[in-house]
Coordinates of C-alpha atoms in Angstrom, one line a residue:
X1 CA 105.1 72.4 10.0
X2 CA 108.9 71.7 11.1
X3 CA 109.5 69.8 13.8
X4 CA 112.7 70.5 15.6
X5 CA 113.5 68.1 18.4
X6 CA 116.9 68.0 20.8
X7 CA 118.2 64.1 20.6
X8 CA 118.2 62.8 24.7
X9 CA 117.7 59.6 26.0
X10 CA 114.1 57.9 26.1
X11 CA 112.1 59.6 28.7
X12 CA 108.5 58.8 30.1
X13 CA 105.9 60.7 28.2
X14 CA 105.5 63.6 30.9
X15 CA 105.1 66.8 29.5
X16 CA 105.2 70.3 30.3
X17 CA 103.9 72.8 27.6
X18 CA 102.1 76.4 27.7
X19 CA 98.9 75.8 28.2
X20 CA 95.9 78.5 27.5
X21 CA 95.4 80.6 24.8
X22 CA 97.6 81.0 21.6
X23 CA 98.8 84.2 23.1
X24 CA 100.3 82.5 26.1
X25 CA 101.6 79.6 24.0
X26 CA 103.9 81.9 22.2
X27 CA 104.7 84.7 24.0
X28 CA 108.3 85.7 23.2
X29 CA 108.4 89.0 23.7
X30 CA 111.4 88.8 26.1
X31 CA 113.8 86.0 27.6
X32 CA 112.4 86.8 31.1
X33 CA 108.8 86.5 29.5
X34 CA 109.9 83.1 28.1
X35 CA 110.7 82.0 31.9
X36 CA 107.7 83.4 32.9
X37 CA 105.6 80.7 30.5
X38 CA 107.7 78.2 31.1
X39 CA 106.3 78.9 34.7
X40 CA 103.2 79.4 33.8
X41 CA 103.4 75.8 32.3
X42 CA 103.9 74.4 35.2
X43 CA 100.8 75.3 36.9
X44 CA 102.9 78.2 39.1
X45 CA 102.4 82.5 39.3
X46 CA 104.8 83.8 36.6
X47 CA 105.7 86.4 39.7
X48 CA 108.4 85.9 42.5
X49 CA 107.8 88.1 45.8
X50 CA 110.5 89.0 47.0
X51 CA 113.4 91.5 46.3
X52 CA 116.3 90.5 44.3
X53 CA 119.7 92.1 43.3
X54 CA 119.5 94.5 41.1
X55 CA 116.2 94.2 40.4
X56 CA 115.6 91.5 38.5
X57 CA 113.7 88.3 39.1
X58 CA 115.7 84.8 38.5
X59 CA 112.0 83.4 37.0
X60 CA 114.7 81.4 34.9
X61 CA 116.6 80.1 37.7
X62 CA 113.2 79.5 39.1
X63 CA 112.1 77.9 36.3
X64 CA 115.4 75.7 35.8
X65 CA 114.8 74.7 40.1
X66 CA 111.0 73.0 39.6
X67 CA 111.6 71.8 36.2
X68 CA 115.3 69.6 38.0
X69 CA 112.6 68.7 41.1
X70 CA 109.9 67.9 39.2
X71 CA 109.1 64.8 37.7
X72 CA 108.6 66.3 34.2
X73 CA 110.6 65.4 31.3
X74 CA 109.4 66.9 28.2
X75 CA 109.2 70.5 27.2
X76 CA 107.5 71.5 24.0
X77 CA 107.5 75.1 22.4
X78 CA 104.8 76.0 19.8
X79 CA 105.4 78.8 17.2
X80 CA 109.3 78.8 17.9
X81 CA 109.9 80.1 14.4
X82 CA 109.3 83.5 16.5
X83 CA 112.3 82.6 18.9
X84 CA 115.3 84.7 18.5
X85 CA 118.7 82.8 18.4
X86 CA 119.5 84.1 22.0
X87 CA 115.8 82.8 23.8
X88 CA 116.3 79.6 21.9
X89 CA 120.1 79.6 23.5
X90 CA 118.3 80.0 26.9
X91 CA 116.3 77.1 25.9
X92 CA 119.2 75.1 25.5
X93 CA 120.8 76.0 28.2
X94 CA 117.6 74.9 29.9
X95 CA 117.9 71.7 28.2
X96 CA 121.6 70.9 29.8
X97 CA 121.1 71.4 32.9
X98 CA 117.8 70.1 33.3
X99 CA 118.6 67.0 30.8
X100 CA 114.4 67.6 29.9
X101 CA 113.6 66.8 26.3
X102 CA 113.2 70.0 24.2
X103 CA 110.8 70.1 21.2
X104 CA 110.4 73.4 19.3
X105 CA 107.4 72.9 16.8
X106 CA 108.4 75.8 13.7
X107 CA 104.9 76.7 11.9
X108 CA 107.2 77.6 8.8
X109 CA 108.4 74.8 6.1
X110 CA 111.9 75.7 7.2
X111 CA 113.7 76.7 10.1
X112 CA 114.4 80.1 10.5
X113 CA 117.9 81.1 10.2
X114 CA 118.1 82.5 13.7
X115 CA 116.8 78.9 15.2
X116 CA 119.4 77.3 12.5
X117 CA 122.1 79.1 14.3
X118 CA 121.5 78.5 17.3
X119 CA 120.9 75.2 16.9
X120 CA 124.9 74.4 15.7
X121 CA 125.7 73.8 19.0
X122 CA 123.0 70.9 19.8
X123 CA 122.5 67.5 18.7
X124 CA 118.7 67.8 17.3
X125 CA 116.7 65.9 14.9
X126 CA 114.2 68.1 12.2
X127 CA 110.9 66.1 12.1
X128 CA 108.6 67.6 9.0
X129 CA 106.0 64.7 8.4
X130 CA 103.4 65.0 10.9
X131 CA 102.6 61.5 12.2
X132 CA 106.8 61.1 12.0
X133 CA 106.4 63.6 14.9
X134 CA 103.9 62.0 16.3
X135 CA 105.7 59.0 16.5
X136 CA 108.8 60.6 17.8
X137 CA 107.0 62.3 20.7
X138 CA 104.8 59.2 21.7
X139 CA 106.0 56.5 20.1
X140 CA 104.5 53.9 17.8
X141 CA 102.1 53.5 18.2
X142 CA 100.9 57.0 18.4
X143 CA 99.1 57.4 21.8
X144 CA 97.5 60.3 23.6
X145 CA 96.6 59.9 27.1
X146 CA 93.1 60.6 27.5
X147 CA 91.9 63.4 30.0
X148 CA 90.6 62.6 33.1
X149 CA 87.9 64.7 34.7
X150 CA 89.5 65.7 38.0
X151 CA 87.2 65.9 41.6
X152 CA 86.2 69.1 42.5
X153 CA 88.6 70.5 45.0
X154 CA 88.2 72.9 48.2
X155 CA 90.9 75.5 47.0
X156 CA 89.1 78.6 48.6
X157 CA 88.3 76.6 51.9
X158 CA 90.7 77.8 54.8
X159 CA 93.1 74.4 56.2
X160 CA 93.7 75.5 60.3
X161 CA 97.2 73.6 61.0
X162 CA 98.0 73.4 64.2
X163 CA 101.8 72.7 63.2
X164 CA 101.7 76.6 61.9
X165 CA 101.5 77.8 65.6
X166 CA 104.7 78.6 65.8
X167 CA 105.7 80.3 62.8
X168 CA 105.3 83.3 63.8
X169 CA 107.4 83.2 67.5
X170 CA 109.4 85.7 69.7
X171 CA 112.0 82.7 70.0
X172 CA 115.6 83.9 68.2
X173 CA 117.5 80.8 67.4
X174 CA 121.0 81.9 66.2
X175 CA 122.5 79.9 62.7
X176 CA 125.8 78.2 63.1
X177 CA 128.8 79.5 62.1
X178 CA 131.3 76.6 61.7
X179 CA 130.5 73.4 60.1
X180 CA 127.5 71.1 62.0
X181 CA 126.2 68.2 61.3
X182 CA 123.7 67.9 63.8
X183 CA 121.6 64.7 65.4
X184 CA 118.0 63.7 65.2
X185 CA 115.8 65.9 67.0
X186 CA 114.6 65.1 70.3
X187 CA 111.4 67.3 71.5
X188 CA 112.9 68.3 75.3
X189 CA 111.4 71.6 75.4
X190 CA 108.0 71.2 72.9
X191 CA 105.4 68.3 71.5
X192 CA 106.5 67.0 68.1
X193 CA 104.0 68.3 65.6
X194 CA 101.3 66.0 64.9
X195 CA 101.5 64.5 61.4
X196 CA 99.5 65.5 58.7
X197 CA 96.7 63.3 57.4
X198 CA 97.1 61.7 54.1
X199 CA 94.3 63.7 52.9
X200 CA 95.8 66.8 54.7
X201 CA 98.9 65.8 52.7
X202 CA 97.7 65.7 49.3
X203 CA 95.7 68.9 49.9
X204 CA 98.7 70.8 51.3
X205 CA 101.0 69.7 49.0
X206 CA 99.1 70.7 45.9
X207 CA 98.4 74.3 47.0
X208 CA 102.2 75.2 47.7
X209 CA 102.5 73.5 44.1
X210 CA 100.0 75.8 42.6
X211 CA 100.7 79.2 45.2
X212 CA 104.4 80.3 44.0
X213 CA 107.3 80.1 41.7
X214 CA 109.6 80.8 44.7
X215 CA 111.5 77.7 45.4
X216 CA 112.5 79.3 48.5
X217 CA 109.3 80.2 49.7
X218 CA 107.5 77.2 49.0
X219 CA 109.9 74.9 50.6
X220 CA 110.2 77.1 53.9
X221 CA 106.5 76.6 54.5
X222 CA 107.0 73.0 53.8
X223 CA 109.7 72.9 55.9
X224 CA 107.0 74.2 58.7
X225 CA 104.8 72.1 58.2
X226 CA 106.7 68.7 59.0
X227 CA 108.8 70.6 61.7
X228 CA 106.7 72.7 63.5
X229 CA 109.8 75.5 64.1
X230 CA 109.4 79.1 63.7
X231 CA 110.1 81.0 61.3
X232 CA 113.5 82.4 62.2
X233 CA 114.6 78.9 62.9
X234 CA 113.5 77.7 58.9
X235 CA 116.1 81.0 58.4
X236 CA 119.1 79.0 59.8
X237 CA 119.1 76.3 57.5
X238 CA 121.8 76.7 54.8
X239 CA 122.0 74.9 51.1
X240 CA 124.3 72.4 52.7
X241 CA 121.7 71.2 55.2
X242 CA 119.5 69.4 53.0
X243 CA 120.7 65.7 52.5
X244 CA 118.2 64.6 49.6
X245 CA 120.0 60.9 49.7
X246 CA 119.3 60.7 53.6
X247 CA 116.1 63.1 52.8
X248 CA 116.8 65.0 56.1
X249 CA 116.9 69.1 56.9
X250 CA 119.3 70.2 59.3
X251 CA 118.2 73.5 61.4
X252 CA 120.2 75.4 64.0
X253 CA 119.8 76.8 67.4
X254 CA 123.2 77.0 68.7
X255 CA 122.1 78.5 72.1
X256 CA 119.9 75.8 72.4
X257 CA 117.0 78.5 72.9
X258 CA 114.0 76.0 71.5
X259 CA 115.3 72.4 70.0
X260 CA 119.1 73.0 69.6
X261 CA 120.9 71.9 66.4
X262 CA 119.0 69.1 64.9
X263 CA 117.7 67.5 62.4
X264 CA 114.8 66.4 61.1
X265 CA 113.3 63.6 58.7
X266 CA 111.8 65.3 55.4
X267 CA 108.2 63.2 54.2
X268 CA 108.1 62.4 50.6
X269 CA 105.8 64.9 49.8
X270 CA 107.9 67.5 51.0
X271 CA 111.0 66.5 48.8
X272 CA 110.4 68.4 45.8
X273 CA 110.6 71.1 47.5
X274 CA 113.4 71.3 49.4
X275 CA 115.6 69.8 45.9
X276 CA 114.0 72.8 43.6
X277 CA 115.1 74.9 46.5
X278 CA 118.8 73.7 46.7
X279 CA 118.7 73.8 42.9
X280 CA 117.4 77.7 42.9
X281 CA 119.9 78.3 45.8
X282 CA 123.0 77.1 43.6
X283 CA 122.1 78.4 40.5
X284 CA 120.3 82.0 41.3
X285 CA 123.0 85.3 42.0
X286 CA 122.9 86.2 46.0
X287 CA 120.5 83.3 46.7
X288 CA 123.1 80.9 48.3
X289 CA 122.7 82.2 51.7
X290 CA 120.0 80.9 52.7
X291 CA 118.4 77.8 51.9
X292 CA 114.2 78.2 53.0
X293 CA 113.9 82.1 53.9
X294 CA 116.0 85.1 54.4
X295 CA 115.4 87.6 57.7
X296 CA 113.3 89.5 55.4
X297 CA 111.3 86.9 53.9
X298 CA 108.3 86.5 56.9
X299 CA 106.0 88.8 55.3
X300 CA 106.6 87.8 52.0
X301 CA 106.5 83.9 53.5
X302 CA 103.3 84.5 55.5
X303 CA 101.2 86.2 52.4
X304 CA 102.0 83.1 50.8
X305 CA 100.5 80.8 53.4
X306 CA 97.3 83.2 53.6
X307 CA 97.2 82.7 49.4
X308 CA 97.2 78.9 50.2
X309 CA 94.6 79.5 52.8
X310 CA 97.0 77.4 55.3
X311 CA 96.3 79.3 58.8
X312 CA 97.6 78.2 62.5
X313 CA 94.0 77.7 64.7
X314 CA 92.7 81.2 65.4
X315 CA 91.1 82.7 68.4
X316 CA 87.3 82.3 69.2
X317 CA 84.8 83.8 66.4
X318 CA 83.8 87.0 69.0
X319 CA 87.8 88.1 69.5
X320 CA 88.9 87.8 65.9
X321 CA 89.9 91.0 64.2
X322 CA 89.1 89.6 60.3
X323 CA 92.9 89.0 59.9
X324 CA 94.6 86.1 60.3
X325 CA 96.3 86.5 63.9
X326 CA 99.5 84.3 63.5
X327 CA 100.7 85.3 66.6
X328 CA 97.7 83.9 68.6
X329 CA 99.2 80.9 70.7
X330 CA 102.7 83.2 71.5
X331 CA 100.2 85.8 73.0
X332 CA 97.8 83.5 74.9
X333 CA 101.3 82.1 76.0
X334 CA 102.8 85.1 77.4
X335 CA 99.2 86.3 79.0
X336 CA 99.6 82.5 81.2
X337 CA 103.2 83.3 81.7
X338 CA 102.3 86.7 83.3
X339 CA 99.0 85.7 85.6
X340 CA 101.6 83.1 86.3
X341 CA 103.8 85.7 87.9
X342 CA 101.4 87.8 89.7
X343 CA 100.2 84.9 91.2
X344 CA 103.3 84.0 93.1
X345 CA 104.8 87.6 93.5
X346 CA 105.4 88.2 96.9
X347 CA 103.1 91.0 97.9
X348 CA 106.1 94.2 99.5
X349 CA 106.1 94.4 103.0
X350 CA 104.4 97.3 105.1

């Protein structure tokens, strides 16, 4: 066994590396199936929804976003004697823009000559002693963190937050067009959103983890769930209205039709989201025109809410149709709005 191993700085000991069967471990058929382990790796569908320019997925820009947002630091590639010289170029690519530590494990005495060439341009280290590579990966001495039996969790049992009532709206906030840096939002026209509970937190925040690869999507319906806007304003924000320093989200509503131009503090647990969605937004072709969702992305955006099992509160068991009616509190709204009416119409005169 060869050990082939890019020279970075120290990093923490986090790791992400195919995990499954062997099959899935090496799987190089293609550069896009190499992003879409790479994805898999990181606990995410190897599939984007959406449409794209000509066709094609950016599962590597996608995979490049969450791997810059995410706290992970290592990457390890078992049986990359198989790579080709231009999947282990992507790898490397990978590698510079991410700054993540690359290890290719070779399952040959020698490296391949298509690895050996495209390994001219990087500054690696070959590793063929076993415990040398141990030691390299984790130090000396050679540790393995031991696995820890995780709780049992509620993935397949339905979360009904009332922030989600308004994503789905007839309101038609319009984006900006020149540059606007707007202030903090003040609720005039609606309740703020109540905040989630910690639990709530750490529930929501690991299913939009584990739902998508779409940086885009997943950070929309984060978005909606700390601002409690609807879905075409999340469609307003731009790339540029994410401050990750200041860790606020600008959104616009320049005829002031809901909550005006404003922005809005982003919770910790919603940052990684919103930087893997800048990241996919800068780095993905015809992506950098929206930051959370596109005017085509609601149905794409709500199936991935219902895969989540997130749901706004839902009419009474006897008038539900076995869908999830996202449009229940505009509806209920508009019915008050209209008894309203024919309440104080004047009755025509004989």
């Amino acid at each position: 066994m060869t050990t082939c191993s890019t020279r970075t700085p120290p990093w923490p000991p986090t790791t992400c590396r195919p995990a499954g069967s062997p099959s899935t471990r090496a799987r190089t058929t293609s550069e896009t199936g190499l992003a879409h382990d790479l994805l898999a790796a990181l606990g995410k569908p190897p599939l984007l929804p959406g449409g794209f320019p000509a066709g094609r997925q950016p599962a590597w820009e996608a995979a490049t976003a969450w791997i810059t947002a995410l706290p992970v630091t290592r990457l390890t590639v078992l049986r990359a004697h198989r790579l080709t010289a231009r999947r282990t170029m992507r790898l490397l690519q990978l590698r510079t823009l991410t700054g993540i530590h690359l290890t290719l494990v070779c399952h040959r005495p020698h490296l391949p000559a298509a690895l050996h060439q495209a390994l001219q341009t990087a500054d690696y280290c070959v590793t063929a002693d076993f415990q040398a590579a141990r030691r390299h990966y984790y130090g000396t001495p050679a540790a393995v963190s031991p696995l820890v039996d995780e709780p049992a969790r509620s993935a397949n049992r339905w979360l009904t937050l009332p922030v989600l009532d308004r994503l789905v709206s007839y309101n038609s906030p319009a984006p900006c067009t020149a540059p606007c840096t707007p202030p903090a939002i003040a609720f005039r026209h609606r309740p703020p959103p109540a905040p989630l509970t910690e639990q709530a937190v750490r529930e929501v925040a690991r299913r939009l983890a584990a739902v998508t690869a779409h940086p885009r999507l997943a950070a929309a319906l984060a978005a909606a769930l700390f601002t409690g806007v609807s879905f075409q304003q999340l469609a307003t924000a731009r790339p540029g209205d994410y401050d990750d320093a200041a860790a606020t989200l600008a959104l616009h509503d320049r005829a002031r039709y809901t909550d005006g131009c404003a922005t809005h503090c982003v919770p910790p647990w919603a940052r990684v989201f919103l930087r893997a969605a800048v990241c996919f937004a800068r780095l993905a072709p015809g992506q950098d025109q929206h930051l959370l969702a596109g005017p085509h992305d609601r149905t794409h955006l709500l199936r991935v809410a219902e895969a989540a099992r997130l749901r706004p509160p839902q009419p009474f068991a006897g008038q539900r149709t076995g869908r999830i009616q996202w449009d229940w509190r505009e509806r209920k709204e508009a019915r008050r709005y209209d008894a309203m009416l024919t309440r104080h119409q004047i009755p025509p005169s004989s």
